[in-house]
């Protein structure tokens, strides 16, 4: 089937453009196309971009906010305990049923690729991974979906987790996850990282760890992760989320670590909306934002991305999920509000995240995969400012969602 999108705006190009889709790929792109198409979509006034990418999302926990008990202490630790209550009762079908509407909503908002984290620990066993693998199967052909085997309770401190991680990779998990900073000692942290690299190399998978999600300046797992990535030749295949402790280091040490991260070609995911509500809760007066050194990482040439992370769960009561909203939060929290910075923010929820997932054929050019979003706004600034409807969303050339907003304004006396 041939689809023609007419008169849309593109980033970095003047005027309006026509784009033709044939099968799974972009067939043509020009100022004016004369092609026969089975379907034509009016892109006038809209921005046409490659699909948005949610590269860090805990789908196994999403929507627990509807059924969980209150977090009385309002702490991260109690949020973990609340999750345990539900994890003991999980089934694969229950997880998939609960998460499916959130995946649907993300697609409506233009997300064409997700990386989904599933807890792996003796409490839930392999059930969360099984649930997200079922979810992945349900959305085959509608979104790119990766499952991360994520040791939520760490590995060394929780005997039996290493065996479960290996089993989850055999079941079909796509990415080896990690949580090294949560180990009890620096030695255990290093053993954790080493195990994850050994498992990833043995299974041929990439690595995505949650790293130093704390304001403790002595939490140093990021630098060890970077060194191991360099030593193992894993450049470009490792992602690290949060990295909050980096902001607490003295500047000279932070610069050293940033240099290692750049050399290792690690993607750093900073999820601003989550850091804002989870970090700095014991601060008084000037309360820290909890995010890592986003601007310094960007200035050093590190690939930085941002993701939804949580939706209505023990850690975060909100979440649409909408990567444009995620970008808007990042613009506020990291103070990335000048025109060129807004372009960078948009990249953080699209191209930069796509690079982390190593998505083939990503972009807008003939021959690229037709993972596309038509946003009802003419510019990146307006897209981030207004969070408008996504008029059309395509995954591999297939129209998977359409949205329109209609409002009627009634004037006084009219």
Coordinates of N, CA and C in Angstrom, one line a residue, residues 78-203:
X78 N 10.0 2.3 50.8 CA 8.6 1.8 51.0 C 8.0 1.6 49.6
X79 N 8.4 2.4 48.6 CA 7.9 2.1 47.2 C 8.3 0.7 46.8
X80 N 9.5 0.3 47.1 CA 10.0 -1.0 46.8 C 9.2 -2.1 47.5
X81 N 8.9 -1.8 48.8 CA 8.1 -2.8 49.6 C 6.7 -3.0 49.1
X82 N 6.1 -1.8 48.7 CA 4.8 -1.9 48.1 C 4.8 -2.7 46.8
X83 N 5.8 -2.6 46.0 CA 5.9 -3.4 44.8 C 6.0 -4.8 45.1
X84 N 6.8 -5.2 46.2 CA 6.9 -6.6 46.6 C 5.5 -7.2 46.9
X85 N 4.6 -6.4 47.5 CA 3.3 -6.9 47.9 C 2.6 -7.5 46.6
X86 N 2.7 -6.7 45.5 CA 2.0 -7.1 44.3 C 2.8 -8.1 43.5
X87 N 4.1 -8.0 43.6 CA 5.0 -8.9 42.8 C 4.8 -10.4 43.2
X88 N 4.5 -10.6 44.5 CA 4.2 -12.0 44.9 C 3.0 -12.6 44.3
X89 N 2.1 -11.7 43.8 CA 0.8 -12.2 43.2 C 0.8 -12.1 41.7
X90 N 1.8 -11.6 41.1 CA 1.9 -11.4 39.6 C 1.6 -12.7 38.9
X91 N 1.0 -12.6 37.7 CA 0.9 -13.6 36.7 C 1.3 -13.0 35.4
X92 N 1.8 -13.7 34.4 CA 2.2 -13.1 33.1 C 1.0 -12.4 32.5
X93 N -0.2 -13.0 32.5 CA -1.4 -12.4 31.9 C -1.8 -11.1 32.6
X94 N -1.7 -11.1 33.9 CA -2.1 -9.9 34.7 C -1.2 -8.8 34.3
X95 N 0.1 -9.0 34.2 CA 1.0 -8.0 33.9 C 0.7 -7.4 32.5
X96 N 0.5 -8.3 31.5 CA 0.3 -7.9 30.2 C -1.1 -7.2 30.1
X97 N -2.1 -7.6 30.8 CA -3.4 -7.0 30.7 C -3.3 -5.5 31.3
X98 N -2.6 -5.4 32.4 CA -2.5 -4.1 33.1 C -1.6 -3.1 32.3
X99 N -0.6 -3.6 31.6 CA 0.3 -2.7 30.9 C -0.2 -2.4 29.4
X100 N -1.0 -3.2 28.9 CA -1.4 -3.1 27.5 C -2.0 -1.7 27.2
X101 N -3.0 -1.2 28.0 CA -3.5 0.2 27.8 C -2.4 1.3 27.8
X102 N -1.4 1.1 28.6 CA -0.3 2.1 28.6 C 0.5 2.0 27.3
X103 N 0.8 0.8 26.8 CA 1.4 0.7 25.5 C 0.6 1.4 24.5
X104 N -0.7 1.1 24.5 CA -1.6 1.7 23.5 C -1.5 3.2 23.5
X105 N -1.6 3.8 24.7 CA -1.6 5.2 24.9 C -0.3 5.8 24.4
X106 N 0.8 5.1 24.6 CA 2.1 5.6 24.1 C 2.2 5.6 22.6
X107 N 1.6 4.6 22.0 CA 1.5 4.6 20.5 C 0.7 5.7 20.0
X108 N -0.4 6.0 20.6 CA -1.3 7.1 20.2 C -0.5 8.4 20.3
X109 N 0.4 8.5 21.3 CA 1.3 9.7 21.5 C 2.5 9.7 20.6
X110 N 2.6 8.7 19.7 CA 3.7 8.7 18.8 C 4.9 7.9 19.1
X111 N 4.9 7.1 20.1 CA 6.0 6.2 20.4 C 6.0 5.0 19.5
X112 N 7.1 4.8 18.8 CA 7.2 3.7 17.9 C 8.2 2.7 18.3
X113 N 8.9 2.9 19.5 CA 9.9 2.0 20.0 C 9.9 2.1 21.5
X114 N 10.0 1.0 22.2 CA 10.1 1.1 23.7 C 11.1 0.0 24.2
X115 N 11.7 0.3 25.3 CA 12.6 -0.6 26.0 C 12.0 -0.8 27.4
X116 N 11.4 -2.0 27.6 CA 10.6 -2.3 28.8 C 11.4 -3.1 29.8
X117 N 11.5 -2.6 31.0 CA 12.2 -3.3 32.1 C 11.3 -4.2 32.9
X118 N 11.8 -5.4 33.2 CA 11.0 -6.4 33.9 C 11.9 -6.9 35.1
X119 N 11.3 -6.8 36.3 CA 12.1 -7.2 37.5 C 12.4 -8.7 37.4
X120 N 13.6 -9.0 37.9 CA 14.1 -10.3 38.0 C 14.7 -10.5 39.4
X121 N 14.0 -11.3 40.3 CA 14.5 -11.5 41.6 C 13.7 -12.7 42.2
X122 N 14.2 -13.2 43.4 CA 13.5 -14.3 44.0 C 12.0 -14.1 44.4
X123 N 11.6 -12.8 44.4 CA 10.2 -12.6 44.8 C 9.3 -12.9 43.7
X124 N 9.5 -12.4 42.5 CA 8.7 -12.6 41.4 C 9.2 -13.6 40.4
X125 N 10.4 -14.1 40.6 CA 11.0 -15.1 39.7 C 11.1 -14.5 38.3
X126 N 10.7 -15.3 37.4 CA 10.8 -15.0 35.9 C 9.4 -14.4 35.4
X127 N 8.5 -14.3 36.3 CA 7.1 -14.0 35.9 C 7.0 -12.6 35.3
X128 N 7.7 -11.5 35.8 CA 7.6 -10.2 35.1 C 8.2 -10.3 33.7
X129 N 9.3 -11.0 33.5 CA 9.8 -11.1 32.1 C 8.8 -11.9 31.2
X130 N 8.2 -12.9 31.8 CA 7.2 -13.7 31.0 C 6.1 -12.8 30.6
X131 N 5.6 -11.9 31.6 CA 4.5 -11.0 31.3 C 4.9 -10.0 30.2
X132 N 6.1 -9.5 30.2 CA 6.4 -8.5 29.2 C 6.7 -9.1 27.9
X133 N 7.2 -10.4 27.9 CA 7.3 -11.1 26.6 C 5.9 -11.3 26.0
X134 N 4.9 -11.6 26.8 CA 3.6 -11.8 26.3 C 3.1 -10.4 25.8
X135 N 3.4 -9.3 26.5 CA 3.0 -8.0 26.0 C 3.6 -7.7 24.7
X136 N 4.9 -8.0 24.6 CA 5.6 -7.8 23.3 C 4.9 -8.5 22.2
X137 N 4.5 -9.8 22.4 CA 3.9 -10.5 21.3 C 2.5 -9.9 20.9
X138 N 1.8 -9.3 21.9 CA 0.5 -8.7 21.6 C 0.7 -7.5 20.7
X139 N 1.8 -6.8 20.8 CA 2.0 -5.6 20.0 C 3.0 -5.8 18.8
X140 N 3.2 -7.0 18.4 CA 4.0 -7.3 17.3 C 3.4 -6.6 16.0
X141 N 4.3 -5.9 15.3 CA 3.8 -5.2 14.1 C 3.3 -3.8 14.4
X142 N 3.2 -3.4 15.7 CA 2.6 -2.1 16.0 C 3.6 -1.2 16.7
X143 N 4.6 -1.8 17.3 CA 5.7 -1.0 17.9 C 6.9 -1.9 18.1
X144 N 8.1 -1.3 18.1 CA 9.3 -2.0 18.4 C 9.4 -2.2 19.9
X145 N 9.6 -3.4 20.4 CA 9.4 -3.7 21.8 C 10.6 -4.5 22.3
X146 N 11.4 -4.0 23.2 CA 12.5 -4.7 23.8 C 12.3 -5.0 25.3
X147 N 12.6 -6.2 25.8 CA 12.4 -6.5 27.2 C 13.8 -6.6 27.8
X148 N 13.9 -5.9 29.0 CA 15.2 -5.9 29.7 C 15.0 -6.8 31.0
X149 N 15.9 -7.7 31.2 CA 15.9 -8.5 32.4 C 16.6 -7.7 33.5
X150 N 15.9 -7.2 34.4 CA 16.4 -6.2 35.4 C 16.4 -6.7 36.8
X151 N 17.6 -6.8 37.4 CA 17.7 -7.4 38.8 C 17.3 -6.3 39.8
X152 N 16.1 -6.1 40.1 CA 15.6 -5.0 40.9 C 16.2 -5.0 42.3
X153 N 16.4 -6.2 42.9 CA 17.0 -6.3 44.2 C 18.5 -6.5 44.2
X154 N 19.1 -6.2 43.1 CA 20.6 -6.4 42.9 C 20.8 -7.9 42.7
X155 N 22.1 -8.3 42.6 CA 22.5 -9.6 42.2 C 23.2 -10.3 43.3
X156 N 24.3 -9.7 43.8 CA 25.2 -10.3 44.8 C 24.4 -10.4 46.1
X157 N 23.7 -9.3 46.5 CA 23.0 -9.3 47.8 C 21.8 -10.1 47.8
X158 N 21.3 -10.6 46.7 CA 20.1 -11.4 46.6 C 20.4 -12.8 46.0
X159 N 20.8 -13.8 46.7 CA 21.2 -15.1 46.2 C 20.1 -15.7 45.3
X160 N 20.5 -16.2 44.2 CA 19.5 -16.9 43.3 C 19.2 -16.0 42.1
X161 N 19.5 -14.7 42.2 CA 19.2 -13.8 41.1 C 20.0 -14.0 39.9
X162 N 21.3 -14.4 40.0 CA 22.1 -14.6 38.9 C 21.5 -15.8 38.0
X163 N 21.1 -16.8 38.7 CA 20.5 -18.0 37.9 C 19.2 -17.5 37.2
X164 N 18.4 -16.7 37.9 CA 17.2 -16.2 37.3 C 17.5 -15.3 36.1
X165 N 18.5 -14.5 36.2 CA 18.9 -13.7 35.1 C 19.2 -14.5 33.8
X166 N 20.0 -15.6 34.1 CA 20.3 -16.5 33.0 C 19.1 -17.1 32.4
X167 N 18.2 -17.5 33.2 CA 16.9 -18.1 32.7 C 16.1 -17.2 31.9
X168 N 16.0 -15.9 32.4 CA 15.3 -14.9 31.6 C 15.9 -14.6 30.3
X169 N 17.2 -14.7 30.1 CA 17.8 -14.5 28.8 C 17.4 -15.7 27.9
X170 N 17.4 -16.9 28.5 CA 16.9 -18.1 27.7 C 15.5 -18.0 27.3
X171 N 14.7 -17.3 28.1 CA 13.2 -17.2 27.8 C 13.0 -16.2 26.6
X172 N 14.0 -15.3 26.4 CA 13.9 -14.4 25.3 C 14.0 -12.9 25.6
X173 N 14.5 -12.6 26.8 CA 14.8 -11.2 27.1 C 15.8 -10.6 26.1
X174 N 15.6 -9.4 25.7 CA 16.4 -8.8 24.7 C 17.7 -8.0 25.2
X175 N 17.7 -7.6 26.4 CA 18.7 -6.7 27.0 C 19.0 -7.2 28.4
X176 N 20.3 -7.2 28.7 CA 20.8 -7.5 30.1 C 20.7 -6.2 30.9
X177 N 19.9 -6.2 32.0 CA 19.8 -5.1 32.9 C 20.7 -5.2 34.1
X178 N 20.8 -4.1 34.8 CA 21.7 -4.1 36.0 C 21.3 -3.0 37.0
X179 N 21.7 -3.2 38.2 CA 21.4 -2.2 39.3 C 22.6 -2.2 40.3
X180 N 23.8 -1.9 39.8 CA 25.0 -2.2 40.6 C 25.2 -1.3 41.8
X181 N 24.6 -0.1 41.8 CA 24.8 0.8 42.9 C 24.0 0.3 44.1
X182 N 23.1 -0.6 43.9 CA 22.2 -1.1 45.0 C 22.9 -2.2 45.8
X183 N 24.1 -2.7 45.4 CA 24.8 -3.7 46.2 C 25.3 -3.0 47.4
X184 N 25.7 -3.9 48.4 CA 26.1 -3.4 49.7 C 27.5 -2.9 49.8
X185 N 28.4 -3.4 48.9 CA 29.8 -3.0 49.0 C 30.3 -2.7 47.6
X186 N 31.4 -1.9 47.5 CA 32.0 -1.6 46.2 C 32.4 -2.9 45.5
X187 N 32.9 -3.9 46.3 CA 33.3 -5.1 45.7 C 32.2 -5.9 45.0
X188 N 31.1 -5.9 45.7 CA 29.9 -6.5 45.2 C 29.4 -5.8 44.0
X189 N 29.5 -4.4 44.0 CA 29.1 -3.6 42.8 C 29.9 -4.1 41.6
X190 N 31.2 -4.2 41.8 CA 32.0 -4.6 40.7 C 31.7 -6.0 40.2
X191 N 31.4 -6.9 41.1 CA 31.0 -8.3 40.7 C 29.7 -8.3 39.9
X192 N 28.8 -7.4 40.3 CA 27.5 -7.2 39.7 C 27.8 -6.8 38.2
X193 N 28.6 -5.8 38.0 CA 28.8 -5.3 36.7 C 29.5 -6.4 35.8
X194 N 30.5 -7.1 36.4 CA 31.2 -8.1 35.7 C 30.3 -9.2 35.3
X195 N 29.4 -9.6 36.2 CA 28.5 -10.7 35.8 C 27.6 -10.3 34.6
X196 N 27.1 -9.0 34.6 CA 26.3 -8.6 33.5 C 27.0 -8.5 32.2
X197 N 28.3 -8.1 32.2 CA 29.0 -8.2 31.0 C 29.2 -9.6 30.5
X198 N 29.5 -10.5 31.4 CA 29.7 -11.9 31.0 C 28.5 -12.5 30.4
X199 N 27.3 -12.2 31.0 CA 26.0 -12.7 30.5 C 25.7 -12.0 29.2
X200 N 25.9 -10.7 29.0 CA 25.6 -10.1 27.8 C 26.5 -10.6 26.7
X201 N 27.8 -10.8 26.9 CA 28.7 -11.3 25.9 C 28.3 -12.7 25.5
X202 N 27.9 -13.5 26.5 CA 27.6 -14.9 26.2 C 26.3 -15.0 25.4
X203 N 25.4 -14.1 25.6 CA 24.1 -14.2 24.9 C 24.0 -13.2 23.7

